[in-house]
């Protein structure tokens, strides 16, 4: 007979569903609930084991015949931006992003809808209502922040950082050993800014300033064009059967 401690997390397995990254394959996930005062510590522990958070759920792939999803984290102290990344930082020097409370707004939702319609019109999030969006932001029992990236400075005509045009948003968890980028979206018409890359660069710097050694980027899938961008941020570690190991690519 198996006895569970009342506060021990219970894990569940999803039914197979189509893989969003590799065509023709099915995925399954193992998950548990993040609830109560133990949620932050549990998220820390599970993130080190390759789990990700979605609202009050922590999950990771548990596919029977596939191990393509690899957990990735960037070593913030050692990271040095490439020449192209430095150009992106310079291009976006008129933006400011600040870690704030996890509070949704109609302005955020408008940008979120525009992003989905441009990039993921047929994806699983395409039908999210404003209430669904609010739940995505607020339904967390860990230290979750929203980073709003807005224009600032004389070139944009704004002097108040909170009044500038909203260009990008990141939903971010603050953990004991790093920041974890849960979800991000941006103004897709501003292609010259490479805002997706910029937000990662900014989060690396934020983690470094906070004394946090890692930026968790979720899963990298070799052969998936959706995931190719993650491998450009070096040095990084990948979670292997032996534990976290520096990626030698």
JSON list of C-alpha atoms in Angstrom, two decimals:
[
{"chain": "A", "resi": 1, "resn": "UNK", "atom": "CA", "xyz": [0.00, 0.00, 0.00]},
{"chain": "A", "resi": 2, "resn": "UNK", "atom": "CA", "xyz": [1.34, 3.44, -0.97]},
{"chain": "A", "resi": 3, "resn": "UNK", "atom": "CA", "xyz": [0.88, 6.20, 1.58]},
{"chain": "A", "resi": 4, "resn": "UNK", "atom": "CA", "xyz": [1.01, 9.84, 0.41]},
{"chain": "A", "resi": 5, "resn": "UNK", "atom": "CA", "xyz": [1.92, 12.66, 2.76]},
{"chain": "A", "resi": 6, "resn": "UNK", "atom": "CA", "xyz": [-0.96, 15.20, 2.80]},
{"chain": "A", "resi": 7, "resn": "UNK", "atom": "CA", "xyz": [1.36, 17.93, 1.48]},
{"chain": "A", "resi": 8, "resn": "UNK", "atom": "CA", "xyz": [3.17, 15.81, -1.10]},
{"chain": "A", "resi": 9, "resn": "UNK", "atom": "CA", "xyz": [2.38, 16.78, -4.71]},
{"chain": "A", "resi": 10, "resn": "UNK", "atom": "CA", "xyz": [0.41, 14.30, -6.75]},
{"chain": "A", "resi": 11, "resn": "UNK", "atom": "CA", "xyz": [1.35, 13.85, -10.40]},
{"chain": "A", "resi": 12, "resn": "UNK", "atom": "CA", "xyz": [-0.98, 13.08, -13.29]},
{"chain": "A", "resi": 13, "resn": "UNK", "atom": "CA", "xyz": [-0.49, 12.05, -16.93]},
{"chain": "A", "resi": 14, "resn": "UNK", "atom": "CA", "xyz": [-2.38, 13.58, -19.85]},
{"chain": "A", "resi": 15, "resn": "UNK", "atom": "CA", "xyz": [-3.85, 11.61, -22.74]},
{"chain": "A", "resi": 16, "resn": "UNK", "atom": "CA", "xyz": [-1.91, 11.68, -26.05]},
{"chain": "A", "resi": 17, "resn": "UNK", "atom": "CA", "xyz": [-2.48, 14.74, -28.26]},
{"chain": "A", "resi": 18, "resn": "UNK", "atom": "CA", "xyz": [-0.86, 16.01, -31.49]},
{"chain": "A", "resi": 19, "resn": "UNK", "atom": "CA", "xyz": [2.67, 17.35, -30.95]},
{"chain": "A", "resi": 20, "resn": "UNK", "atom": "CA", "xyz": [2.84, 21.12, -31.67]},
{"chain": "A", "resi": 21, "resn": "UNK", "atom": "CA", "xyz": [6.51, 20.95, -32.68]},
{"chain": "A", "resi": 22, "resn": "UNK", "atom": "CA", "xyz": [7.13, 17.77, -34.67]},
{"chain": "A", "resi": 23, "resn": "UNK", "atom": "CA", "xyz": [4.47, 16.77, -37.23]},
{"chain": "A", "resi": 24, "resn": "UNK", "atom": "CA", "xyz": [3.09, 13.28, -37.08]},
{"chain": "A", "resi": 25, "resn": "UNK", "atom": "CA", "xyz": [3.97, 12.74, -33.45]},
{"chain": "A", "resi": 26, "resn": "UNK", "atom": "CA", "xyz": [1.90, 12.66, -30.28]},
{"chain": "A", "resi": 27, "resn": "UNK", "atom": "CA", "xyz": [2.75, 14.23, -26.94]},
{"chain": "A", "resi": 28, "resn": "UNK", "atom": "CA", "xyz": [1.88, 13.48, -23.34]},
{"chain": "A", "resi": 29, "resn": "UNK", "atom": "CA", "xyz": [2.62, 15.55, -20.26]},
{"chain": "A", "resi": 30, "resn": "UNK", "atom": "CA", "xyz": [3.05, 14.80, -16.59]},
{"chain": "A", "resi": 31, "resn": "UNK", "atom": "CA", "xyz": [1.72, 17.56, -14.35]},
{"chain": "A", "resi": 32, "resn": "UNK", "atom": "CA", "xyz": [0.97, 18.62, -10.81]},
{"chain": "A", "resi": 33, "resn": "UNK", "atom": "CA", "xyz": [-0.79, 21.53, -9.13]},
{"chain": "A", "resi": 34, "resn": "UNK", "atom": "CA", "xyz": [1.06, 24.49, -7.62]},
{"chain": "A", "resi": 35, "resn": "UNK", "atom": "CA", "xyz": [-1.08, 25.53, -4.67]},
{"chain": "A", "resi": 36, "resn": "UNK", "atom": "CA", "xyz": [-0.62, 26.95, -1.20]},
{"chain": "A", "resi": 37, "resn": "UNK", "atom": "CA", "xyz": [2.39, 28.42, 0.53]},
{"chain": "A", "resi": 38, "resn": "UNK", "atom": "CA", "xyz": [4.63, 25.60, -0.68]},
{"chain": "A", "resi": 39, "resn": "UNK", "atom": "CA", "xyz": [4.07, 26.50, -4.34]},
{"chain": "A", "resi": 40, "resn": "UNK", "atom": "CA", "xyz": [7.17, 28.74, -4.79]},
{"chain": "A", "resi": 41, "resn": "UNK", "atom": "CA", "xyz": [9.54, 26.15, -3.34]},
{"chain": "A", "resi": 42, "resn": "UNK", "atom": "CA", "xyz": [7.92, 23.38, -5.35]},
{"chain": "A", "resi": 43, "resn": "UNK", "atom": "CA", "xyz": [8.26, 25.41, -8.57]},
{"chain": "A", "resi": 44, "resn": "UNK", "atom": "CA", "xyz": [11.96, 25.95, -7.82]},
{"chain": "A", "resi": 45, "resn": "UNK", "atom": "CA", "xyz": [12.48, 22.22, -7.36]},
{"chain": "A", "resi": 46, "resn": "UNK", "atom": "CA", "xyz": [10.43, 21.18, -10.39]},
{"chain": "A", "resi": 47, "resn": "UNK", "atom": "CA", "xyz": [12.01, 23.80, -12.68]},
{"chain": "A", "resi": 48, "resn": "UNK", "atom": "CA", "xyz": [15.41, 22.35, -11.89]},
{"chain": "A", "resi": 49, "resn": "UNK", "atom": "CA", "xyz": [13.94, 19.03, -13.03]},
{"chain": "A", "resi": 50, "resn": "UNK", "atom": "CA", "xyz": [12.69, 20.38, -16.36]},
{"chain": "A", "resi": 51, "resn": "UNK", "atom": "CA", "xyz": [9.14, 21.42, -15.50]},
{"chain": "A", "resi": 52, "resn": "UNK", "atom": "CA", "xyz": [7.39, 24.55, -16.79]},
{"chain": "A", "resi": 53, "resn": "UNK", "atom": "CA", "xyz": [4.52, 26.53, -15.30]},
{"chain": "A", "resi": 54, "resn": "UNK", "atom": "CA", "xyz": [1.14, 27.32, -16.86]},
{"chain": "A", "resi": 55, "resn": "UNK", "atom": "CA", "xyz": [-1.17, 29.14, -14.40]},
{"chain": "A", "resi": 56, "resn": "UNK", "atom": "CA", "xyz": [-1.22, 26.93, -11.29]},
{"chain": "A", "resi": 57, "resn": "UNK", "atom": "CA", "xyz": [0.05, 23.84, -13.12]},
{"chain": "A", "resi": 58, "resn": "UNK", "atom": "CA", "xyz": [3.65, 22.60, -13.42]},
{"chain": "A", "resi": 59, "resn": "UNK", "atom": "CA", "xyz": [4.22, 20.22, -16.33]},
{"chain": "A", "resi": 60, "resn": "UNK", "atom": "CA", "xyz": [6.86, 18.56, -18.45]},
{"chain": "A", "resi": 61, "resn": "UNK", "atom": "CA", "xyz": [6.79, 16.27, -21.52]},
{"chain": "A", "resi": 62, "resn": "UNK", "atom": "CA", "xyz": [6.38, 12.57, -20.82]},
{"chain": "A", "resi": 63, "resn": "UNK", "atom": "CA", "xyz": [6.21, 11.14, -24.34]},
{"chain": "A", "resi": 64, "resn": "UNK", "atom": "CA", "xyz": [6.62, 7.38, -24.59]},
{"chain": "A", "resi": 65, "resn": "UNK", "atom": "CA", "xyz": [8.93, 7.19, -27.61]},
{"chain": "A", "resi": 66, "resn": "UNK", "atom": "CA", "xyz": [10.37, 10.69, -27.91]},
{"chain": "A", "resi": 67, "resn": "UNK", "atom": "CA", "xyz": [12.84, 12.78, -25.90]},
{"chain": "A", "resi": 68, "resn": "UNK", "atom": "CA", "xyz": [13.11, 15.69, -28.33]},
{"chain": "A", "resi": 69, "resn": "UNK", "atom": "CA", "xyz": [12.06, 18.40, -25.83]},
{"chain": "A", "resi": 70, "resn": "UNK", "atom": "CA", "xyz": [15.19, 19.58, -24.03]},
{"chain": "A", "resi": 71, "resn": "UNK", "atom": "CA", "xyz": [15.03, 22.01, -21.10]},
{"chain": "A", "resi": 72, "resn": "UNK", "atom": "CA", "xyz": [17.29, 25.04, -21.64]},
{"chain": "A", "resi": 73, "resn": "UNK", "atom": "CA", "xyz": [18.69, 27.63, -19.27]},
{"chain": "A", "resi": 74, "resn": "UNK", "atom": "CA", "xyz": [21.14, 30.44, -20.03]},
{"chain": "A", "resi": 75, "resn": "UNK", "atom": "CA", "xyz": [24.17, 31.12, -17.83]},
{"chain": "A", "resi": 76, "resn": "UNK", "atom": "CA", "xyz": [23.58, 34.81, -17.16]},
{"chain": "A", "resi": 77, "resn": "UNK", "atom": "CA", "xyz": [26.99, 35.65, -15.64]},
{"chain": "A", "resi": 78, "resn": "UNK", "atom": "CA", "xyz": [28.90, 34.25, -18.60]},
{"chain": "A", "resi": 79, "resn": "UNK", "atom": "CA", "xyz": [26.64, 35.44, -21.40]},
{"chain": "A", "resi": 80, "resn": "UNK", "atom": "CA", "xyz": [28.08, 37.88, -23.92]},
{"chain": "A", "resi": 81, "resn": "UNK", "atom": "CA", "xyz": [25.86, 39.23, -26.71]},
{"chain": "A", "resi": 82, "resn": "UNK", "atom": "CA", "xyz": [26.93, 38.70, -30.31]},
{"chain": "A", "resi": 83, "resn": "UNK", "atom": "CA", "xyz": [27.44, 41.61, -32.70]},
{"chain": "A", "resi": 84, "resn": "UNK", "atom": "CA", "xyz": [23.90, 41.17, -34.04]},
{"chain": "A", "resi": 85, "resn": "UNK", "atom": "CA", "xyz": [22.51, 41.06, -30.50]},
{"chain": "A", "resi": 86, "resn": "UNK", "atom": "CA", "xyz": [24.32, 44.28, -29.62]},
{"chain": "A", "resi": 87, "resn": "UNK", "atom": "CA", "xyz": [22.71, 45.86, -32.67]},
{"chain": "A", "resi": 88, "resn": "UNK", "atom": "CA", "xyz": [19.28, 44.71, -31.43]},
{"chain": "A", "resi": 89, "resn": "UNK", "atom": "CA", "xyz": [19.97, 46.21, -28.00]},
{"chain": "A", "resi": 90, "resn": "UNK", "atom": "CA", "xyz": [20.93, 49.52, -29.61]},
{"chain": "A", "resi": 91, "resn": "UNK", "atom": "CA", "xyz": [17.83, 49.51, -31.84]},
{"chain": "A", "resi": 92, "resn": "UNK", "atom": "CA", "xyz": [15.64, 49.09, -28.76]},
{"chain": "A", "resi": 93, "resn": "UNK", "atom": "CA", "xyz": [17.46, 51.57, -26.54]},
{"chain": "A", "resi": 94, "resn": "UNK", "atom": "CA", "xyz": [14.30, 53.71, -26.57]},
{"chain": "A", "resi": 95, "resn": "UNK", "atom": "CA", "xyz": [12.36, 51.00, -24.71]},
{"chain": "A", "resi": 96, "resn": "UNK", "atom": "CA", "xyz": [12.10, 50.47, -20.98]},
{"chain": "A", "resi": 97, "resn": "UNK", "atom": "CA", "xyz": [10.91, 47.29, -19.27]},
{"chain": "A", "resi": 98, "resn": "UNK", "atom": "CA", "xyz": [10.23, 46.93, -15.57]},
{"chain": "A", "resi": 99, "resn": "UNK", "atom": "CA", "xyz": [9.26, 43.94, -13.42]},
{"chain": "A", "resi": 100, "resn": "UNK", "atom": "CA", "xyz": [5.78, 44.75, -12.09]},
{"chain": "A", "resi": 101, "resn": "UNK", "atom": "CA", "xyz": [2.93, 42.95, -10.41]},
{"chain": "A", "resi": 102, "resn": "UNK", "atom": "CA", "xyz": [0.99, 40.32, -12.34]},
{"chain": "A", "resi": 103, "resn": "UNK", "atom": "CA", "xyz": [-1.92, 42.56, -13.29]},
{"chain": "A", "resi": 104, "resn": "UNK", "atom": "CA", "xyz": [-3.67, 42.23, -16.68]},
{"chain": "A", "resi": 105, "resn": "UNK", "atom": "CA", "xyz": [-4.96, 45.21, -18.65]},
{"chain": "A", "resi": 106, "resn": "UNK", "atom": "CA", "xyz": [-7.07, 45.85, -21.72]},
{"chain": "A", "resi": 107, "resn": "UNK", "atom": "CA", "xyz": [-4.01, 47.37, -23.39]},
{"chain": "A", "resi": 108, "resn": "UNK", "atom": "CA", "xyz": [-2.06, 44.16, -22.86]},
{"chain": "A", "resi": 109, "resn": "UNK", "atom": "CA", "xyz": [-4.93, 42.06, -24.18]},
{"chain": "A", "resi": 110, "resn": "UNK", "atom": "CA", "xyz": [-5.20, 44.19, -27.33]},
{"chain": "A", "resi": 111, "resn": "UNK", "atom": "CA", "xyz": [-1.51, 43.61, -28.10]},
{"chain": "A", "resi": 112, "resn": "UNK", "atom": "CA", "xyz": [-1.88, 39.92, -27.19]},
{"chain": "A", "resi": 113, "resn": "UNK", "atom": "CA", "xyz": [-4.76, 39.49, -29.66]},
{"chain": "A", "resi": 114, "resn": "UNK", "atom": "CA", "xyz": [-2.84, 41.28, -32.40]},
{"chain": "A", "resi": 115, "resn": "UNK", "atom": "CA", "xyz": [0.18, 39.02, -31.79]},
{"chain": "A", "resi": 116, "resn": "UNK", "atom": "CA", "xyz": [-1.90, 35.82, -31.92]},
{"chain": "A", "resi": 117, "resn": "UNK", "atom": "CA", "xyz": [-3.68, 36.85, -35.09]},
{"chain": "A", "resi": 118, "resn": "UNK", "atom": "CA", "xyz": [-0.37, 37.60, -36.78]},
{"chain": "A", "resi": 119, "resn": "UNK", "atom": "CA", "xyz": [1.72, 34.65, -35.54]},
{"chain": "A", "resi": 120, "resn": "UNK", "atom": "CA", "xyz": [-0.54, 31.93, -34.11]},
{"chain": "A", "resi": 121, "resn": "UNK", "atom": "CA", "xyz": [-3.96, 32.33, -35.68]},
{"chain": "A", "resi": 122, "resn": "UNK", "atom": "CA", "xyz": [-4.55, 28.56, -35.72]},
{"chain": "A", "resi": 123, "resn": "UNK", "atom": "CA", "xyz": [-2.82, 27.79, -32.42]},
{"chain": "A", "resi": 124, "resn": "UNK", "atom": "CA", "xyz": [-4.31, 26.53, -29.19]},
{"chain": "A", "resi": 125, "resn": "UNK", "atom": "CA", "xyz": [-4.44, 30.04, -27.68]},
{"chain": "A", "resi": 126, "resn": "UNK", "atom": "CA", "xyz": [-6.23, 31.68, -30.63]},
{"chain": "A", "resi": 127, "resn": "UNK", "atom": "CA", "xyz": [-9.65, 31.61, -28.96]},
{"chain": "A", "resi": 128, "resn": "UNK", "atom": "CA", "xyz": [-8.58, 33.04, -25.61]},
{"chain": "A", "resi": 129, "resn": "UNK", "atom": "CA", "xyz": [-11.04, 35.61, -24.29]},
{"chain": "A", "resi": 130, "resn": "UNK", "atom": "CA", "xyz": [-10.13, 38.60, -22.14]},
{"chain": "A", "resi": 131, "resn": "UNK", "atom": "CA", "xyz": [-11.14, 36.52, -19.11]},
{"chain": "A", "resi": 132, "resn": "UNK", "atom": "CA", "xyz": [-8.86, 33.67, -20.24]},
{"chain": "A", "resi": 133, "resn": "UNK", "atom": "CA", "xyz": [-6.04, 36.17, -20.61]},
{"chain": "A", "resi": 134, "resn": "UNK", "atom": "CA", "xyz": [-6.64, 37.58, -17.13]},
{"chain": "A", "resi": 135, "resn": "UNK", "atom": "CA", "xyz": [-6.50, 34.05, -15.71]},
{"chain": "A", "resi": 136, "resn": "UNK", "atom": "CA", "xyz": [-3.20, 33.39, -17.51]},
{"chain": "A", "resi": 137, "resn": "UNK", "atom": "CA", "xyz": [-1.71, 36.44, -15.79]},
{"chain": "A", "resi": 138, "resn": "UNK", "atom": "CA", "xyz": [-3.32, 36.26, -12.37]},
{"chain": "A", "resi": 139, "resn": "UNK", "atom": "CA", "xyz": [-3.72, 32.53, -11.70]},
{"chain": "A", "resi": 140, "resn": "UNK", "atom": "CA", "xyz": [-0.37, 32.00, -10.02]},
{"chain": "A", "resi": 141, "resn": "UNK", "atom": "CA", "xyz": [0.66, 31.22, -6.46]},
{"chain": "A", "resi": 142, "resn": "UNK", "atom": "CA", "xyz": [4.34, 31.89, -7.08]},
{"chain": "A", "resi": 143, "resn": "UNK", "atom": "CA", "xyz": [6.29, 35.14, -7.55]},
{"chain": "A", "resi": 144, "resn": "UNK", "atom": "CA", "xyz": [5.03, 36.10, -11.01]},
{"chain": "A", "resi": 145, "resn": "UNK", "atom": "CA", "xyz": [5.63, 39.47, -12.67]},
{"chain": "A", "resi": 146, "resn": "UNK", "atom": "CA", "xyz": [4.60, 41.22, -15.86]},
{"chain": "A", "resi": 147, "resn": "UNK", "atom": "CA", "xyz": [7.26, 43.13, -17.77]},
{"chain": "A", "resi": 148, "resn": "UNK", "atom": "CA", "xyz": [5.78, 45.82, -20.01]},
{"chain": "A", "resi": 149, "resn": "UNK", "atom": "CA", "xyz": [8.15, 47.21, -22.63]},
{"chain": "A", "resi": 150, "resn": "UNK", "atom": "CA", "xyz": [7.23, 50.77, -23.57]},
{"chain": "A", "resi": 151, "resn": "UNK", "atom": "CA", "xyz": [8.75, 53.52, -25.66]},
{"chain": "A", "resi": 152, "resn": "UNK", "atom": "CA", "xyz": [10.44, 56.33, -23.79]},
{"chain": "A", "resi": 153, "resn": "UNK", "atom": "CA", "xyz": [12.65, 59.34, -24.34]},
{"chain": "A", "resi": 154, "resn": "UNK", "atom": "CA", "xyz": [12.50, 62.39, -26.62]},
{"chain": "A", "resi": 155, "resn": "UNK", "atom": "CA", "xyz": [12.38, 60.34, -29.83]},
{"chain": "A", "resi": 156, "resn": "UNK", "atom": "CA", "xyz": [9.09, 58.76, -28.79]},
{"chain": "A", "resi": 157, "resn": "UNK", "atom": "CA", "xyz": [7.63, 61.92, -27.29]},
{"chain": "A", "resi": 158, "resn": "UNK", "atom": "CA", "xyz": [7.18, 60.35, -23.84]},
{"chain": "A", "resi": 159, "resn": "UNK", "atom": "CA", "xyz": [8.89, 61.23, -20.58]},
{"chain": "A", "resi": 160, "resn": "UNK", "atom": "CA", "xyz": [6.83, 58.98, -18.26]},
{"chain": "A", "resi": 161, "resn": "UNK", "atom": "CA", "xyz": [7.92, 55.34, -18.64]},
{"chain": "A", "resi": 162, "resn": "UNK", "atom": "CA", "xyz": [4.36, 54.12, -17.90]},
{"chain": "A", "resi": 163, "resn": "UNK", "atom": "CA", "xyz": [2.72, 56.27, -20.57]},
{"chain": "A", "resi": 164, "resn": "UNK", "atom": "CA", "xyz": [4.70, 55.26, -23.65]},
{"chain": "A", "resi": 165, "resn": "UNK", "atom": "CA", "xyz": [3.41, 53.00, -26.40]},
{"chain": "A", "resi": 166, "resn": "UNK", "atom": "CA", "xyz": [3.25, 49.36, -25.32]},
{"chain": "A", "resi": 167, "resn": "UNK", "atom": "CA", "xyz": [5.53, 47.33, -27.61]},
{"chain": "A", "resi": 168, "resn": "UNK", "atom": "CA", "xyz": [5.98, 43.99, -25.84]},
{"chain": "A", "resi": 169, "resn": "UNK", "atom": "CA", "xyz": [4.99, 42.06, -22.72]},
{"chain": "A", "resi": 170, "resn": "UNK", "atom": "CA", "xyz": [6.63, 39.18, -20.86]},
{"chain": "A", "resi": 171, "resn": "UNK", "atom": "CA", "xyz": [5.04, 37.02, -18.16]},
{"chain": "A", "resi": 172, "resn": "UNK", "atom": "CA", "xyz": [7.95, 36.04, -15.92]},
{"chain": "A", "resi": 173, "resn": "UNK", "atom": "CA", "xyz": [8.43, 33.96, -12.76]},
{"chain": "A", "resi": 174, "resn": "UNK", "atom": "CA", "xyz": [11.07, 34.95, -10.20]},
{"chain": "A", "resi": 175, "resn": "UNK", "atom": "CA", "xyz": [12.65, 31.85, -8.65]},
{"chain": "A", "resi": 176, "resn": "UNK", "atom": "CA", "xyz": [15.48, 31.31, -6.19]},
{"chain": "A", "resi": 177, "resn": "UNK", "atom": "CA", "xyz": [18.07, 30.60, -8.90]},
{"chain": "A", "resi": 178, "resn": "UNK", "atom": "CA", "xyz": [16.78, 32.47, -11.93]},
{"chain": "A", "resi": 179, "resn": "UNK", "atom": "CA", "xyz": [14.06, 34.07, -13.97]},
{"chain": "A", "resi": 180, "resn": "UNK", "atom": "CA", "xyz": [11.71, 31.89, -16.03]},
{"chain": "A", "resi": 181, "resn": "UNK", "atom": "CA", "xyz": [10.07, 33.36, -19.13]},
{"chain": "A", "resi": 182, "resn": "UNK", "atom": "CA", "xyz": [6.59, 31.83, -19.06]},
{"chain": "A", "resi": 183, "resn": "UNK", "atom": "CA", "xyz": [5.10, 33.60, -22.08]},
{"chain": "A", "resi": 184, "resn": "UNK", "atom": "CA", "xyz": [5.88, 36.68, -24.16]},
{"chain": "A", "resi": 185, "resn": "UNK", "atom": "CA", "xyz": [4.35, 38.57, -27.05]},
{"chain": "A", "resi": 186, "resn": "UNK", "atom": "CA", "xyz": [5.06, 41.76, -28.96]},
{"chain": "A", "resi": 187, "resn": "UNK", "atom": "CA", "xyz": [4.16, 44.18, -31.74]},
{"chain": "A", "resi": 188, "resn": "UNK", "atom": "CA", "xyz": [4.75, 42.02, -34.81]},
{"chain": "A", "resi": 189, "resn": "UNK", "atom": "CA", "xyz": [4.76, 44.94, -37.26]},
{"chain": "A", "resi": 190, "resn": "UNK", "atom": "CA", "xyz": [7.97, 46.26, -35.68]},
{"chain": "A", "resi": 191, "resn": "UNK", "atom": "CA", "xyz": [10.05, 43.54, -37.33]},
{"chain": "A", "resi": 192, "resn": "UNK", "atom": "CA", "xyz": [13.17, 45.70, -37.45]},
{"chain": "A", "resi": 193, "resn": "UNK", "atom": "CA", "xyz": [13.31, 45.65, -33.65]},
{"chain": "A", "resi": 194, "resn": "UNK", "atom": "CA", "xyz": [13.53, 41.83, -33.24]},
{"chain": "A", "resi": 195, "resn": "UNK", "atom": "CA", "xyz": [11.52, 42.22, -30.05]},
{"chain": "A", "resi": 196, "resn": "UNK", "atom": "CA", "xyz": [11.49, 38.51, -29.19]},
{"chain": "A", "resi": 197, "resn": "UNK", "atom": "CA", "xyz": [15.29, 38.46, -29.09]},
{"chain": "A", "resi": 198, "resn": "UNK", "atom": "CA", "xyz": [15.41, 41.78, -27.28]},
{"chain": "A", "resi": 199, "resn": "UNK", "atom": "CA", "xyz": [13.19, 40.56, -24.43]},
{"chain": "A", "resi": 200, "resn": "UNK", "atom": "CA", "xyz": [15.46, 37.57, -23.84]},
{"chain": "A", "resi": 201, "resn": "UNK", "atom": "CA", "xyz": [18.54, 39.81, -23.81]},
{"chain": "A", "resi": 202, "resn": "UNK", "atom": "CA", "xyz": [16.83, 42.15, -21.36]},
{"chain": "A", "resi": 203, "resn": "UNK", "atom": "CA", "xyz": [15.82, 39.25, -19.11]},
{"chain": "A", "resi": 204, "resn": "UNK", "atom": "CA", "xyz": [19.40, 37.97, -19.08]},
{"chain": "A", "resi": 205, "resn": "UNK", "atom": "CA", "xyz": [20.54, 41.37, -17.84]},
{"chain": "A", "resi": 206, "resn": "UNK", "atom": "CA", "xyz": [17.70, 41.59, -15.32]},
{"chain": "A", "resi": 207, "resn": "UNK", "atom": "CA", "xyz": [18.62, 38.18, -13.88]},
{"chain": "A", "resi": 208, "resn": "UNK", "atom": "CA", "xyz": [22.28, 39.16, -13.68]},
{"chain": "A", "resi": 209, "resn": "UNK", "atom": "CA", "xyz": [21.46, 42.37, -11.81]},
{"chain": "A", "resi": 210, "resn": "UNK", "atom": "CA", "xyz": [19.27, 40.41, -9.39]},
{"chain": "A", "resi": 211, "resn": "UNK", "atom": "CA", "xyz": [22.15, 38.02, -8.68]},
{"chain": "A", "resi": 212, "resn": "UNK", "atom": "CA", "xyz": [20.35, 35.10, -10.35]},
{"chain": "A", "resi": 213, "resn": "UNK", "atom": "CA", "xyz": [22.59, 32.69, -12.29]},
{"chain": "A", "resi": 214, "resn": "UNK", "atom": "CA", "xyz": [20.03, 31.37, -14.80]},
{"chain": "A", "resi": 215, "resn": "UNK", "atom": "CA", "xyz": [17.39, 32.41, -17.28]},
{"chain": "A", "resi": 216, "resn": "UNK", "atom": "CA", "xyz": [15.05, 29.49, -17.96]},
{"chain": "A", "resi": 217, "resn": "UNK", "atom": "CA", "xyz": [13.79, 29.46, -21.56]},
{"chain": "A", "resi": 218, "resn": "UNK", "atom": "CA", "xyz": [11.63, 26.35, -21.55]},
{"chain": "A", "resi": 219, "resn": "UNK", "atom": "CA", "xyz": [12.12, 23.64, -24.17]},
{"chain": "A", "resi": 220, "resn": "UNK", "atom": "CA", "xyz": [14.31, 23.47, -27.24]},
{"chain": "A", "resi": 221, "resn": "UNK", "atom": "CA", "xyz": [13.38, 20.94, -29.91]},
{"chain": "A", "resi": 222, "resn": "UNK", "atom": "CA", "xyz": [16.07, 20.17, -32.46]},
{"chain": "A", "resi": 223, "resn": "UNK", "atom": "CA", "xyz": [14.57, 20.30, -35.94]},
{"chain": "A", "resi": 224, "resn": "UNK", "atom": "CA", "xyz": [11.70, 22.61, -34.93]},
{"chain": "A", "resi": 225, "resn": "UNK", "atom": "CA", "xyz": [11.93, 26.03, -36.60]},
{"chain": "A", "resi": 226, "resn": "UNK", "atom": "CA", "xyz": [9.78, 27.45, -33.79]},
{"chain": "A", "resi": 227, "resn": "UNK", "atom": "CA", "xyz": [12.57, 26.66, -31.33]},
{"chain": "A", "resi": 228, "resn": "UNK", "atom": "CA", "xyz": [15.70, 27.47, -33.34]},
{"chain": "A", "resi": 229, "resn": "UNK", "atom": "CA", "xyz": [16.11, 30.92, -31.78]},
{"chain": "A", "resi": 230, "resn": "UNK", "atom": "CA", "xyz": [16.81, 29.53, -28.31]},
{"chain": "A", "resi": 231, "resn": "UNK", "atom": "CA", "xyz": [20.08, 27.91, -29.27]},
{"chain": "A", "resi": 232, "resn": "UNK", "atom": "CA", "xyz": [21.61, 31.29, -30.21]},
{"chain": "A", "resi": 233, "resn": "UNK", "atom": "CA", "xyz": [21.96, 32.37, -26.58]},
{"chain": "A", "resi": 234, "resn": "UNK", "atom": "CA", "xyz": [25.24, 30.93, -25.37]},
{"chain": "A", "resi": 235, "resn": "UNK", "atom": "CA", "xyz": [26.55, 29.63, -23.05]},
{"chain": "A", "resi": 236, "resn": "UNK", "atom": "CA", "xyz": [23.60, 27.56, -21.97]},
{"chain": "A", "resi": 237, "resn": "UNK", "atom": "CA", "xyz": [22.90, 24.32, -20.16]},
{"chain": "A", "resi": 238, "resn": "UNK", "atom": "CA", "xyz": [20.61, 21.49, -21.25]},
{"chain": "A", "resi": 239, "resn": "UNK", "atom": "CA", "xyz": [18.93, 19.04, -18.90]},
{"chain": "A", "resi": 240, "resn": "UNK", "atom": "CA", "xyz": [20.15, 15.53, -19.71]},
{"chain": "A", "resi": 241, "resn": "UNK", "atom": "CA", "xyz": [19.70, 12.15, -17.99]},
{"chain": "A", "resi": 242, "resn": "UNK", "atom": "CA", "xyz": [22.90, 13.03, -16.11]},
{"chain": "A", "resi": 243, "resn": "UNK", "atom": "CA", "xyz": [21.60, 16.40, -14.98]},
{"chain": "A", "resi": 244, "resn": "UNK", "atom": "CA", "xyz": [22.25, 19.93, -16.28]},
{"chain": "A", "resi": 245, "resn": "UNK", "atom": "CA", "xyz": [25.19, 19.96, -18.68]},
{"chain": "A", "resi": 246, "resn": "UNK", "atom": "CA", "xyz": [26.77, 22.75, -20.72]},
{"chain": "A", "resi": 247, "resn": "UNK", "atom": "CA", "xyz": [25.63, 22.55, -24.33]},
{"chain": "A", "resi": 248, "resn": "UNK", "atom": "CA", "xyz": [28.43, 21.87, -26.79]},
{"chain": "A", "resi": 249, "resn": "UNK", "atom": "CA", "xyz": [26.89, 22.80, -30.13]}
]
